[in-house]
Amino acid sequence: MTSTTLQRDTLRFITCGSVDDGKSTLIGRLLHDAGAVPDDQVAALRDADGRLDFSLLVDGLLAEREQGITIDVAYRYFSTPRRQFIVADTPGHEQYTRNMATGASTADAAVVLIDARKGVLTQTRRHSHIVSLLGVRHVILAVTKMDMVAWSQDVFDAIAADYLAFAEAAGLPTPVVIPVSGVNGDNLVRHGEAAEWYTGPTLLDVLETLPSAAATARPFRMAVQGVARPNLDFRGYAGRISSGVVAVGDAVAVSPSGVRSRVERIVVMGGDLQRALAGQSVTLTFTDEIDVTRGDVLAAADAPLEAADQFEATLVWMAEAELIPGRVYDLKIGARTVAAQITDIRHRVNVNTQEKLSARTLALNDIGVCHLSLGQDVAFEPYEVDRELGGFILIDRLTRATVGAGMIRFALRRAHNIHRQVIKVDRDQRAALKGQKAAVVWLTGLSGSGKSTIANLVEERLTDEGRHAYLIDGDNLRHGLSRDLGFTEADRVENIRRAAEVARMMADAGLIVLVSLISPFRAERRMVREMMPDGEFLEVFVDAPLEVVEARDLKGLYAKARRGEIANFTGVSSPYEAPLEPDLHLRTDHMTPEAAAEAVVARLRADLRLVG
């Protein structure tokens, strides 16, 4: 045993596996037998029959105790003379796989539990696959409840062989396999007498001797969490060093900008340091006045970070609602949050067979390989190199719920080969030539609400006044640019994205662009607004009750939808999310198309879109 394994460093590990495999009981018994449970807590572990229920040490939520399952991630801290530990008991139920991924994201090791009576299950494979994806470096397979199969070596050997074959195919580190009993404590801290055939290490033996991560061996990296400016004479950049070492005088590169300087001071609570290591929270100052903001990453100048806006990544989907390719989500990586879209799902992984399956979306707990396009460059490293700079989460922009967790594999080649061309004539010059200001007027509403009629009237009035306007109509779009799209939610999102890109370019040419499109989802309408300069997007809600537009039904579409002849029809078999705060609200069940058109033109005049 080396001296490094005897240091009281900290090992983070998780327990995972299928529901009812005995994770909470195993951790509780491990803590108890390692002497990490005070006497007063031991007394509280007794059930109605006076027996010790070790799972109560971990299952803290009332719902967990009532259902007998772990729901949340429960963290426990304990230590032995050799090492300190942080253990995360993660839920086994499929519904809470997202919580398991959270616990695994910071773990050095994983203890995968398998009930000896059940063998390897789908959830065992799913959790193990996530362990592999999240870069957990050590895996221990604990075959639990061996006392309930009379400590049968044949049962143990069969489970071990099954899991080892799966682990090799899934790219997992070769596991250490241990037969245990959480209730009796066999082979957790001390060897049990019931299985004389097992002569390997106990679970605690393995945990105490696993090599710990050596973050200082990698180059200096620090995500900027904030800019400290307590007075005019001090500007510092605060964060936690994720890897490497930094010293006063070191050359540092800022990513993604690439700006460089040297470290002038390393400031911590209580004074200055000459040198700081991975894991320390510090504030750095530089010898030069440079532009650094929250979300930037500081790196050693001789090992700068790559920056890109398009990636291939592995994604674990965590939401009840399916992933919608093309929809804009917020992507958070380190301290930076940017807009992101899934542009392509390369494949979905069958966690049982490791087979790569074609997929157009990802459902709850699915694991897939995807291409992402971001709104701006971010500094990164592949996840296998650096978890902090290669791991990200996706956030729904409306609900603010975390819907996915991802691991960057690499930047796409086109992210490096395609660069924006600088255009010397800008949108203001083009609009000035036309005597107007550019605008995008986005008319949204149910089919039959009057969007196209109003948009046509507005374009006529603007043209009569000598204005330069253009109408993009949803039906016409479907005959050309979007003729390859159907009416699934993903296709609708892509249709809106295409319309928005065309509208943005036309507005850049100085035009007043009218877009008549159902555009049923708030997320996509928000995406369009954010694509345009401030003040150049008007959301017009053309509002009429469903019974009114259905009574009009000039094209007979509602009747066909009611008969089931049209799938995914907005208002009947697909939802419409009405604008919450439109720039202009037109009630077309109470006003004529002419009056509605005049209201749009009046709003354009009020916003100074029409000059002269």
Tab-separated table of N, CA and C in Angstrom, residues 257-408:
chain	number	residue	atom	x	y	z
A	257	SER	N	-12.529	34.541	-25.506
A	257	SER	CA	-11.999	35.704	-26.235
A	257	SER	C	-10.564	35.507	-26.695
A	258	GLY	N	-9.761	34.748	-25.935
A	258	GLY	CA	-8.361	34.549	-26.286
A	258	GLY	C	-7.428	35.624	-25.757
A	259	VAL	N	-7.953	36.634	-25.051
A	259	VAL	CA	-7.126	37.697	-24.481
A	259	VAL	C	-6.180	37.107	-23.428
A	260	ARG	N	-4.964	37.680	-23.319
A	260	ARG	CA	-3.966	37.154	-22.388
A	260	ARG	C	-3.443	38.245	-21.458
A	261	SER	N	-3.024	37.793	-20.273
A	261	SER	CA	-2.383	38.688	-19.316
A	261	SER	C	-1.611	37.828	-18.326
A	262	ARG	N	-1.082	38.477	-17.266
A	262	ARG	CA	-0.379	37.751	-16.218
A	262	ARG	C	-1.041	38.000	-14.866
A	263	VAL	N	-0.936	37.009	-13.994
A	263	VAL	CA	-1.543	37.106	-12.667
A	263	VAL	C	-0.729	38.078	-11.814
A	264	GLU	N	-1.409	39.081	-11.305
A	264	GLU	CA	-0.756	40.069	-10.443
A	264	GLU	C	-0.890	39.686	-8.977
A	265	ARG	N	-2.121	39.294	-8.579
A	265	ARG	CA	-2.364	38.901	-7.181
A	265	ARG	C	-3.302	37.709	-7.149
A	266	ILE	N	-3.159	36.915	-6.092
A	266	ILE	CA	-4.102	35.834	-5.780
A	266	ILE	C	-4.680	36.158	-4.412
A	267	VAL	N	-5.935	36.595	-4.395
A	267	VAL	CA	-6.545	37.116	-3.171
A	267	VAL	C	-7.498	36.079	-2.591
A	268	VAL	N	-7.346	35.812	-1.298
A	268	VAL	CA	-8.264	34.933	-0.576
A	268	VAL	C	-8.658	35.631	0.723
A	269	MET	N	-9.616	35.044	1.403
A	269	MET	CA	-10.028	35.601	2.689
A	269	MET	C	-8.837	35.612	3.643
A	270	GLY	N	-8.492	36.783	4.101
A	270	GLY	CA	-7.396	36.869	5.061
A	270	GLY	C	-6.079	37.315	4.468
A	271	GLY	N	-6.001	37.474	3.137
A	271	GLY	CA	-4.739	37.931	2.586
A	271	GLY	C	-4.475	37.421	1.187
A	272	ASP	N	-3.226	37.512	0.756
A	272	ASP	CA	-2.816	37.089	-0.574
A	272	ASP	C	-2.017	35.792	-0.502
A	273	LEU	N	-2.063	35.030	-1.612
A	273	LEU	CA	-1.253	33.830	-1.759
A	273	LEU	C	-0.275	34.039	-2.906
A	274	GLN	N	0.808	33.303	-2.878
A	274	GLN	CA	1.724	33.265	-4.009
A	274	GLN	C	1.341	32.177	-4.994
A	275	ARG	N	0.556	31.184	-4.505
A	275	ARG	CA	0.252	30.006	-5.319
A	275	ARG	C	-1.065	29.413	-4.831
A	276	ALA	N	-1.898	28.924	-5.741
A	276	ALA	CA	-3.181	28.318	-5.372
A	276	ALA	C	-3.388	27.043	-6.180
A	277	LEU	N	-4.121	26.102	-5.577
A	277	LEU	CA	-4.291	24.769	-6.152
A	277	LEU	C	-5.743	24.480	-6.500
A	278	ALA	N	-5.930	23.395	-7.254
A	278	ALA	CA	-7.274	22.923	-7.590
A	278	ALA	C	-8.089	22.745	-6.316
A	279	GLY	N	-9.362	23.209	-6.380
A	279	GLY	CA	-10.257	23.105	-5.235
A	279	GLY	C	-10.339	24.372	-4.410
A	280	GLN	N	-9.377	25.284	-4.562
A	280	GLN	CA	-9.398	26.527	-3.801
A	280	GLN	C	-10.238	27.578	-4.516
A	281	SER	N	-10.973	28.363	-3.739
A	281	SER	CA	-11.722	29.503	-4.258
A	281	SER	C	-10.885	30.754	-4.063
A	282	VAL	N	-10.631	31.476	-5.158
A	282	VAL	CA	-9.721	32.618	-5.115
A	282	VAL	C	-10.272	33.760	-5.961
A	283	THR	N	-9.661	34.921	-5.804
A	283	THR	CA	-9.911	36.053	-6.686
A	283	THR	C	-8.577	36.450	-7.301
A	284	LEU	N	-8.521	36.484	-8.620
A	284	LEU	CA	-7.289	36.820	-9.330
A	284	LEU	C	-7.364	38.238	-9.885
A	285	THR	N	-6.249	38.944	-9.809
A	285	THR	CA	-6.125	40.218	-10.516
A	285	THR	C	-5.013	40.072	-11.549
A	286	PHE	N	-5.058	40.922	-12.580
A	286	PHE	CA	-4.111	40.810	-13.681
A	286	PHE	C	-3.306	42.091	-13.839
A	287	THR	N	-2.181	41.958	-14.506
A	287	THR	CA	-1.298	43.107	-14.717
A	287	THR	C	-1.840	44.060	-15.772
A	288	ASP	N	-2.799	43.589	-16.599
A	288	ASP	CA	-3.364	44.421	-17.660
A	288	ASP	C	-4.858	44.620	-17.437
A	289	GLU	N	-5.380	45.715	-17.983
A	289	GLU	CA	-6.820	45.947	-17.978
A	289	GLU	C	-7.429	45.138	-19.136
A	290	ILE	N	-8.066	44.022	-18.851
A	290	ILE	CA	-8.628	43.170	-19.893
A	290	ILE	C	-10.111	42.940	-19.617
A	291	ASP	N	-10.818	42.552	-20.650
A	291	ASP	CA	-12.262	42.334	-20.552
A	291	ASP	C	-12.534	40.881	-20.175
A	292	VAL	N	-13.001	40.674	-18.949
A	292	VAL	CA	-13.353	39.344	-18.454
A	292	VAL	C	-14.723	39.446	-17.815
A	293	THR	N	-15.615	38.529	-18.131
A	293	THR	CA	-16.963	38.551	-17.565
A	293	THR	C	-17.293	37.195	-16.947
A	294	ARG	N	-18.373	37.182	-16.174
A	294	ARG	CA	-18.856	35.933	-15.592
A	294	ARG	C	-19.132	34.923	-16.708
A	295	GLY	N	-18.663	33.696	-16.506
A	295	GLY	CA	-18.841	32.657	-17.508
A	295	GLY	C	-17.601	32.419	-18.346
A	296	ASP	N	-16.686	33.420	-18.398
A	296	ASP	CA	-15.410	33.185	-19.075
A	296	ASP	C	-14.607	32.162	-18.274
A	297	VAL	N	-13.641	31.538	-18.934
A	297	VAL	CA	-12.795	30.556	-18.271
A	297	VAL	C	-11.350	30.990	-18.402
A	298	LEU	N	-10.635	31.003	-17.278
A	298	LEU	CA	-9.215	31.328	-17.259
A	298	LEU	C	-8.427	30.035	-17.380
A	299	ALA	N	-7.376	30.058	-18.214
A	299	ALA	CA	-6.584	28.859	-18.458
A	299	ALA	C	-5.118	29.228	-18.567
A	300	ALA	N	-4.272	28.250	-18.303
A	300	ALA	CA	-2.839	28.473	-18.485
A	300	ALA	C	-2.581	28.872	-19.934
A	301	ALA	N	-1.761	29.913	-20.136
A	301	ALA	CA	-1.533	30.432	-21.488
A	301	ALA	C	-0.858	29.415	-22.392
A	302	ASP	N	-0.074	28.493	-21.806
A	302	ASP	CA	0.577	27.485	-22.633
A	302	ASP	C	-0.303	26.259	-22.869
A	303	ALA	N	-1.517	26.283	-22.334
A	303	ALA	CA	-2.484	25.201	-22.576
A	303	ALA	C	-3.874	25.814	-22.669
A	304	PRO	N	-4.097	26.692	-23.659
A	304	PRO	CA	-5.381	27.409	-23.746
A	304	PRO	C	-6.531	26.471	-24.084
A	305	LEU	N	-7.728	26.929	-23.755
A	305	LEU	CA	-8.932	26.149	-24.018
A	305	LEU	C	-9.445	26.387	-25.428
A	306	GLU	N	-10.122	25.374	-25.953
A	306	GLU	CA	-10.809	25.512	-27.227
A	306	GLU	C	-12.161	26.174	-26.982
A	307	ALA	N	-12.649	26.901	-27.967
A	307	ALA	CA	-13.981	27.496	-27.903
A	307	ALA	C	-14.709	27.187	-29.201
A	308	ALA	N	-15.998	26.896	-29.097
A	308	ALA	CA	-16.796	26.577	-30.285
A	308	ALA	C	-18.263	26.799	-29.961
A	309	ASP	N	-19.104	26.756	-31.005
A	309	ASP	CA	-20.545	26.933	-30.799
A	309	ASP	C	-21.358	25.757	-31.343
A	310	GLN	N	-20.682	24.690	-31.801
A	310	GLN	CA	-21.379	23.501	-32.276
A	310	GLN	C	-20.643	22.262	-31.773
A	311	PHE	N	-21.421	21.327	-31.222
A	311	PHE	CA	-20.816	20.174	-30.570
A	311	PHE	C	-21.572	18.892	-30.897
A	312	GLU	N	-20.865	17.788	-30.721
A	312	GLU	CA	-21.540	16.502	-30.559
A	312	GLU	C	-21.476	16.164	-29.089
A	313	ALA	N	-22.589	15.746	-28.525
A	313	ALA	CA	-22.662	15.484	-27.090
A	313	ALA	C	-23.565	14.293	-26.829
A	314	THR	N	-23.312	13.635	-25.718
A	314	THR	CA	-24.218	12.609	-25.221
A	314	THR	C	-25.197	13.273	-24.265
A	315	LEU	N	-26.474	12.979	-24.423
A	315	LEU	CA	-27.513	13.671	-23.661
A	315	LEU	C	-28.400	12.674	-22.937
A	316	VAL	N	-28.603	12.903	-21.644
A	316	VAL	CA	-29.574	12.145	-20.853
A	316	VAL	C	-30.802	13.030	-20.699
A	317	TRP	N	-31.939	12.588	-21.251
A	317	TRP	CA	-33.145	13.417	-21.214
A	317	TRP	C	-33.890	13.166	-19.912
A	318	MET	N	-34.265	14.246	-19.200
A	318	MET	CA	-34.778	14.136	-17.836
A	318	MET	C	-36.195	14.668	-17.669
A	319	ALA	N	-36.849	15.026	-18.755
A	319	ALA	CA	-38.165	15.660	-18.645
A	319	ALA	C	-39.274	14.725	-19.087
A	320	GLU	N	-40.464	14.947	-18.536
A	320	GLU	CA	-41.631	14.164	-18.949
A	320	GLU	C	-41.977	14.471	-20.408
A	321	ALA	N	-41.886	15.748	-20.786
A	321	ALA	CA	-42.147	16.131	-22.180
A	321	ALA	C	-40.942	15.761	-23.033
A	322	GLU	N	-41.191	15.309	-24.255
A	322	GLU	CA	-40.110	14.863	-25.122
A	322	GLU	C	-39.230	16.028	-25.575
A	323	LEU	N	-37.994	15.693	-25.917
A	323	LEU	CA	-37.092	16.651	-26.538
A	323	LEU	C	-37.644	17.059	-27.905
A	324	ILE	N	-37.610	18.357	-28.182
A	324	ILE	CA	-38.055	18.861	-29.481
A	324	ILE	C	-36.838	19.414	-30.225
A	325	PRO	N	-36.322	18.693	-31.234
A	325	PRO	CA	-35.214	19.239	-32.018
A	325	PRO	C	-35.596	20.582	-32.630
A	326	GLY	N	-34.671	21.519	-32.600
A	326	GLY	CA	-34.923	22.856	-33.131
A	326	GLY	C	-35.429	23.839	-32.099
A	327	ARG	N	-36.039	23.352	-31.013
A	327	ARG	CA	-36.508	24.258	-29.962
A	327	ARG	C	-35.308	24.848	-29.230
A	328	VAL	N	-35.431	26.093	-28.823
A	328	VAL	CA	-34.342	26.749	-28.113
A	328	VAL	C	-34.459	26.465	-26.615
A	329	TYR	N	-33.398	25.927	-26.057
A	329	TYR	CA	-33.273	25.716	-24.618
A	329	TYR	C	-32.125	26.584	-24.115
A	330	ASP	N	-32.051	26.792	-22.820
A	330	ASP	CA	-30.874	27.416	-22.226
A	330	ASP	C	-29.885	26.312	-21.871
A	331	LEU	N	-28.641	26.491	-22.264
A	331	LEU	CA	-27.585	25.547	-21.934
A	331	LEU	C	-26.666	26.208	-20.919
A	332	LYS	N	-26.475	25.549	-19.786
A	332	LYS	CA	-25.591	26.084	-18.737
A	332	LYS	C	-24.354	25.208	-18.651
A	333	ILE	N	-23.204	25.787	-18.901
A	333	ILE	CA	-21.929	25.086	-18.802
A	333	ILE	C	-21.013	25.950	-17.947
A	334	GLY	N	-20.571	25.402	-16.819
A	334	GLY	CA	-19.816	26.214	-15.877
A	334	GLY	C	-20.674	27.354	-15.374
A	335	ALA	N	-20.165	28.573	-15.493
A	335	ALA	CA	-20.922	29.745	-15.049
A	335	ALA	C	-21.574	30.480	-16.212
A	336	ARG	N	-21.523	29.911	-17.411
A	336	ARG	CA	-22.082	30.587	-18.583
A	336	ARG	C	-23.391	29.930	-19.002
A	337	THR	N	-24.384	30.739	-19.368
A	337	THR	CA	-25.654	30.254	-19.891
A	337	THR	C	-25.864	30.849	-21.275
A	338	VAL	N	-26.126	29.985	-22.264
A	338	VAL	CA	-26.320	30.426	-23.639
A	338	VAL	C	-27.527	29.711	-24.229
A	339	ALA	N	-28.068	30.266	-25.296
A	339	ALA	CA	-29.159	29.614	-26.016
A	339	ALA	C	-28.601	28.439	-26.815
A	340	ALA	N	-29.377	27.361	-26.889
A	340	ALA	CA	-28.906	26.164	-27.593
A	340	ALA	C	-30.077	25.443	-28.233
A	341	GLN	N	-29.789	24.800	-29.367
A	341	GLN	CA	-30.769	23.973	-30.065
A	341	GLN	C	-30.163	22.612	-30.365
A	342	ILE	N	-30.990	21.574	-30.272
A	342	ILE	CA	-30.583	20.261	-30.753
A	342	ILE	C	-30.865	20.257	-32.255
A	343	THR	N	-29.830	20.181	-33.061
A	343	THR	CA	-30.018	20.240	-34.508
A	343	THR	C	-30.148	18.855	-35.132
A	344	ASP	N	-29.676	17.833	-34.428
A	344	ASP	CA	-29.710	16.482	-35.003
A	344	ASP	C	-29.563	15.470	-33.881
A	345	ILE	N	-30.388	14.438	-33.911
A	345	ILE	CA	-30.215	13.320	-32.984
A	345	ILE	C	-29.554	12.189	-33.774
A	346	ARG	N	-28.306	11.931	-33.466
A	346	ARG	CA	-27.557	10.928	-34.223
A	346	ARG	C	-28.083	9.521	-33.964
A	347	HIS	N	-28.316	9.208	-32.684
A	347	HIS	CA	-28.913	7.918	-32.335
A	347	HIS	C	-29.309	7.913	-30.866
A	348	ARG	N	-30.157	6.983	-30.523
A	348	ARG	CA	-30.542	6.715	-29.143
A	348	ARG	C	-29.930	5.377	-28.744
A	349	VAL	N	-29.560	5.227	-27.485
A	349	VAL	CA	-28.893	4.011	-27.022
A	349	VAL	C	-29.889	3.103	-26.316
A	350	ASN	N	-29.957	1.836	-26.741
A	350	ASN	CA	-30.705	0.819	-26.016
A	350	ASN	C	-29.826	0.376	-24.851
A	351	VAL	N	-30.227	0.723	-23.606
A	351	VAL	CA	-29.353	0.480	-22.471
A	351	VAL	C	-29.195	-1.004	-22.165
A	352	ASN	N	-30.079	-1.837	-22.666
A	352	ASN	CA	-29.963	-3.277	-22.424
A	352	ASN	C	-28.973	-3.938	-23.371
A	353	THR	N	-28.996	-3.520	-24.638
A	353	THR	CA	-28.176	-4.191	-25.648
A	353	THR	C	-27.020	-3.336	-26.147
A	354	GLN	N	-26.974	-2.052	-25.759
A	354	GLN	CA	-25.999	-1.075	-26.256
A	354	GLN	C	-26.195	-0.770	-27.746
A	355	GLU	N	-27.314	-1.230	-28.312
A	355	GLU	CA	-27.595	-0.993	-29.726
A	355	GLU	C	-27.887	0.485	-29.949
A	356	LYS	N	-27.396	1.020	-31.084
A	356	LYS	CA	-27.651	2.399	-31.465
A	356	LYS	C	-28.889	2.444	-32.357
A	357	LEU	N	-29.928	3.133	-31.891
A	357	LEU	CA	-31.209	3.164	-32.582
A	357	LEU	C	-31.458	4.542	-33.173
A	358	SER	N	-32.072	4.585	-34.338
A	358	SER	CA	-32.445	5.875	-34.918
A	358	SER	C	-33.551	6.497	-34.076
A	359	ALA	N	-33.574	7.822	-33.999
A	359	ALA	CA	-34.564	8.504	-33.160
A	359	ALA	C	-34.782	9.914	-33.678
A	360	ARG	N	-36.031	10.386	-33.602
A	360	ARG	CA	-36.356	11.765	-33.961
A	360	ARG	C	-36.529	12.628	-32.720
A	361	THR	N	-36.615	11.967	-31.552
A	361	THR	CA	-36.756	12.694	-30.300
A	361	THR	C	-36.212	11.814	-29.189
A	362	LEU	N	-36.140	12.352	-27.981
A	362	LEU	CA	-35.758	11.592	-26.800
A	362	LEU	C	-36.861	11.755	-25.769
A	363	ALA	N	-37.220	10.642	-25.119
A	363	ALA	CA	-38.236	10.654	-24.077
A	363	ALA	C	-37.552	10.556	-22.710
A	364	LEU	N	-38.356	10.620	-21.653
A	364	LEU	CA	-37.841	10.574	-20.285
A	364	LEU	C	-36.895	9.396	-20.100
A	365	ASN	N	-35.697	9.671	-19.575
A	365	ASN	CA	-34.640	8.693	-19.265
A	365	ASN	C	-33.922	8.147	-20.489
A	366	ASP	N	-34.273	8.606	-21.689
A	366	ASP	CA	-33.530	8.178	-22.874
A	366	ASP	C	-32.125	8.761	-22.852
A	367	ILE	N	-31.208	8.022	-23.464
A	367	ILE	CA	-29.827	8.471	-23.625
A	367	ILE	C	-29.538	8.506	-25.116
A	368	GLY	N	-29.070	9.635	-25.620
A	368	GLY	CA	-28.812	9.759	-27.047
A	368	GLY	C	-27.567	10.564	-27.336
A	369	VAL	N	-27.084	10.449	-28.549
A	369	VAL	CA	-25.970	11.260	-29.033
A	369	VAL	C	-26.544	12.292	-29.998
A	370	CYS	N	-26.270	13.575	-29.733
A	370	CYS	CA	-26.917	14.662	-30.457
A	370	CYS	C	-25.895	15.683	-30.931
A	371	HIS	N	-26.312	16.489	-31.912
A	371	HIS	CA	-25.565	17.672	-32.312
A	371	HIS	C	-26.266	18.893	-31.747
A	372	LEU	N	-25.498	19.812	-31.196
A	372	LEU	CA	-26.035	21.033	-30.614
A	372	LEU	C	-25.455	22.249	-31.310
A	373	SER	N	-26.285	23.271	-31.471
A	373	SER	CA	-25.847	24.555	-31.991
A	373	SER	C	-26.140	25.614	-30.936
A	374	LEU	N	-25.140	26.387	-30.555
A	374	LEU	CA	-25.259	27.376	-29.494
A	374	LEU	C	-25.338	28.780	-30.072
A	375	GLY	N	-25.882	29.689	-29.291
A	375	GLY	CA	-26.011	31.067	-29.733
A	375	GLY	C	-24.704	31.824	-29.735
A	376	GLN	N	-23.696	31.320	-29.039
A	376	GLN	CA	-22.381	31.964	-29.013
A	376	GLN	C	-21.339	30.941	-28.615
A	377	ASP	N	-20.082	31.267	-28.855
A	377	ASP	CA	-18.997	30.362	-28.488
A	377	ASP	C	-18.915	30.180	-26.981
A	378	VAL	N	-18.549	28.981	-26.567
A	378	VAL	CA	-18.253	28.718	-25.162
A	378	VAL	C	-16.912	27.986	-25.085
A	379	ALA	N	-16.184	28.228	-23.998
A	379	ALA	CA	-14.950	27.500	-23.754
A	379	ALA	C	-15.307	26.125	-23.198
A	380	PHE	N	-14.569	25.113	-23.616
A	380	PHE	CA	-14.921	23.755	-23.187
A	380	PHE	C	-13.701	22.845	-23.271
A	381	GLU	N	-13.841	21.690	-22.637
A	381	GLU	CA	-12.980	20.542	-22.875
A	381	GLU	C	-13.887	19.326	-22.973
A	382	PRO	N	-13.503	18.299	-23.698
A	382	PRO	CA	-14.340	17.096	-23.722
A	382	PRO	C	-14.595	16.594	-22.303
A	383	TYR	N	-15.768	16.052	-22.082
A	383	TYR	CA	-16.160	15.639	-20.732
A	383	TYR	C	-15.192	14.627	-20.148
A	384	GLU	N	-14.650	13.755	-20.991
A	384	GLU	CA	-13.735	12.736	-20.483
A	384	GLU	C	-12.441	13.351	-19.967
A	385	VAL	N	-12.151	14.583	-20.378
A	385	VAL	CA	-10.956	15.274	-19.905
A	385	VAL	C	-11.265	16.107	-18.667
A	386	ASP	N	-12.375	16.824	-18.686
A	386	ASP	CA	-12.725	17.721	-17.582
A	386	ASP	C	-14.239	17.746	-17.428
A	387	ARG	N	-14.731	17.250	-16.321
A	387	ARG	CA	-16.183	17.203	-16.086
A	387	ARG	C	-16.799	18.584	-16.043
A	388	GLU	N	-16.122	19.515	-15.374
A	388	GLU	CA	-16.711	20.839	-15.193
A	388	GLU	C	-16.807	21.597	-16.505
A	389	LEU	N	-15.822	21.437	-17.375
A	389	LEU	CA	-15.803	22.189	-18.625
A	389	LEU	C	-16.379	21.392	-19.782
A	390	GLY	N	-16.795	20.158	-19.529
A	390	GLY	CA	-17.386	19.345	-20.585
A	390	GLY	C	-18.804	18.924	-20.287
A	391	GLY	N	-19.277	19.190	-19.083
A	391	GLY	CA	-20.638	18.824	-18.708
A	391	GLY	C	-21.552	20.021	-18.731
A	392	PHE	N	-22.810	19.800	-19.102
A	392	PHE	CA	-23.768	20.904	-19.167
A	392	PHE	C	-25.154	20.393	-18.822
A	393	ILE	N	-26.047	21.324	-18.559
A	393	ILE	CA	-27.459	20.994	-18.395
A	393	ILE	C	-28.268	21.826	-19.377
A	394	LEU	N	-29.418	21.296	-19.774
A	394	LEU	CA	-30.367	22.029	-20.602
A	394	LEU	C	-31.548	22.444	-19.739
A	395	ILE	N	-32.009	23.671	-19.921
A	395	ILE	CA	-33.078	24.238	-19.096
A	395	ILE	C	-34.196	24.713	-20.000
A	396	ASP	N	-35.438	24.330	-19.675
A	396	ASP	CA	-36.596	24.833	-20.400
A	396	ASP	C	-36.726	26.329	-20.146
A	397	ARG	N	-36.846	27.108	-21.195
A	397	ARG	CA	-36.808	28.560	-21.055
A	397	ARG	C	-38.081	29.136	-20.453
A	398	LEU	N	-39.179	28.388	-20.491
A	398	LEU	CA	-40.431	28.889	-19.921
A	398	LEU	C	-40.619	28.425	-18.486
A	399	THR	N	-40.399	27.127	-18.224
A	399	THR	CA	-40.638	26.594	-16.882
A	399	THR	C	-39.428	26.706	-15.986
A	400	ARG	N	-38.232	26.914	-16.586
A	400	ARG	CA	-36.948	26.961	-15.880
A	400	ARG	C	-36.571	25.612	-15.278
A	401	ALA	N	-37.221	24.545	-15.692
A	401	ALA	CA	-36.898	23.203	-15.202
A	401	ALA	C	-35.708	22.648	-15.975
A	402	THR	N	-34.851	21.898	-15.286
A	402	THR	CA	-33.760	21.206	-15.950
A	402	THR	C	-34.331	20.006	-16.696
A	403	VAL	N	-34.108	19.958	-18.005
A	403	VAL	CA	-34.715	18.913	-18.827
A	403	VAL	C	-33.698	17.917	-19.366
A	404	GLY	N	-32.417	18.221	-19.271
A	404	GLY	CA	-31.418	17.300	-19.791
A	404	GLY	C	-30.055	17.574	-19.194
A	405	ALA	N	-29.220	16.536	-19.175
A	405	ALA	CA	-27.828	16.663	-18.754
A	405	ALA	C	-26.964	16.080	-19.853
A	406	GLY	N	-25.910	16.811	-20.220
A	406	GLY	CA	-25.119	16.367	-21.361
A	406	GLY	C	-23.633	16.380	-21.100
A	407	MET	N	-22.933	15.643	-21.947
A	407	MET	CA	-21.487	15.531	-21.888
A	407	MET	C	-20.929	15.809	-23.281
A	408	ILE	N	-20.130	16.860	-23.414
A	408	ILE	CA	-19.556	17.211	-24.710
A	408	ILE	C	-18.527	16.168	-25.120
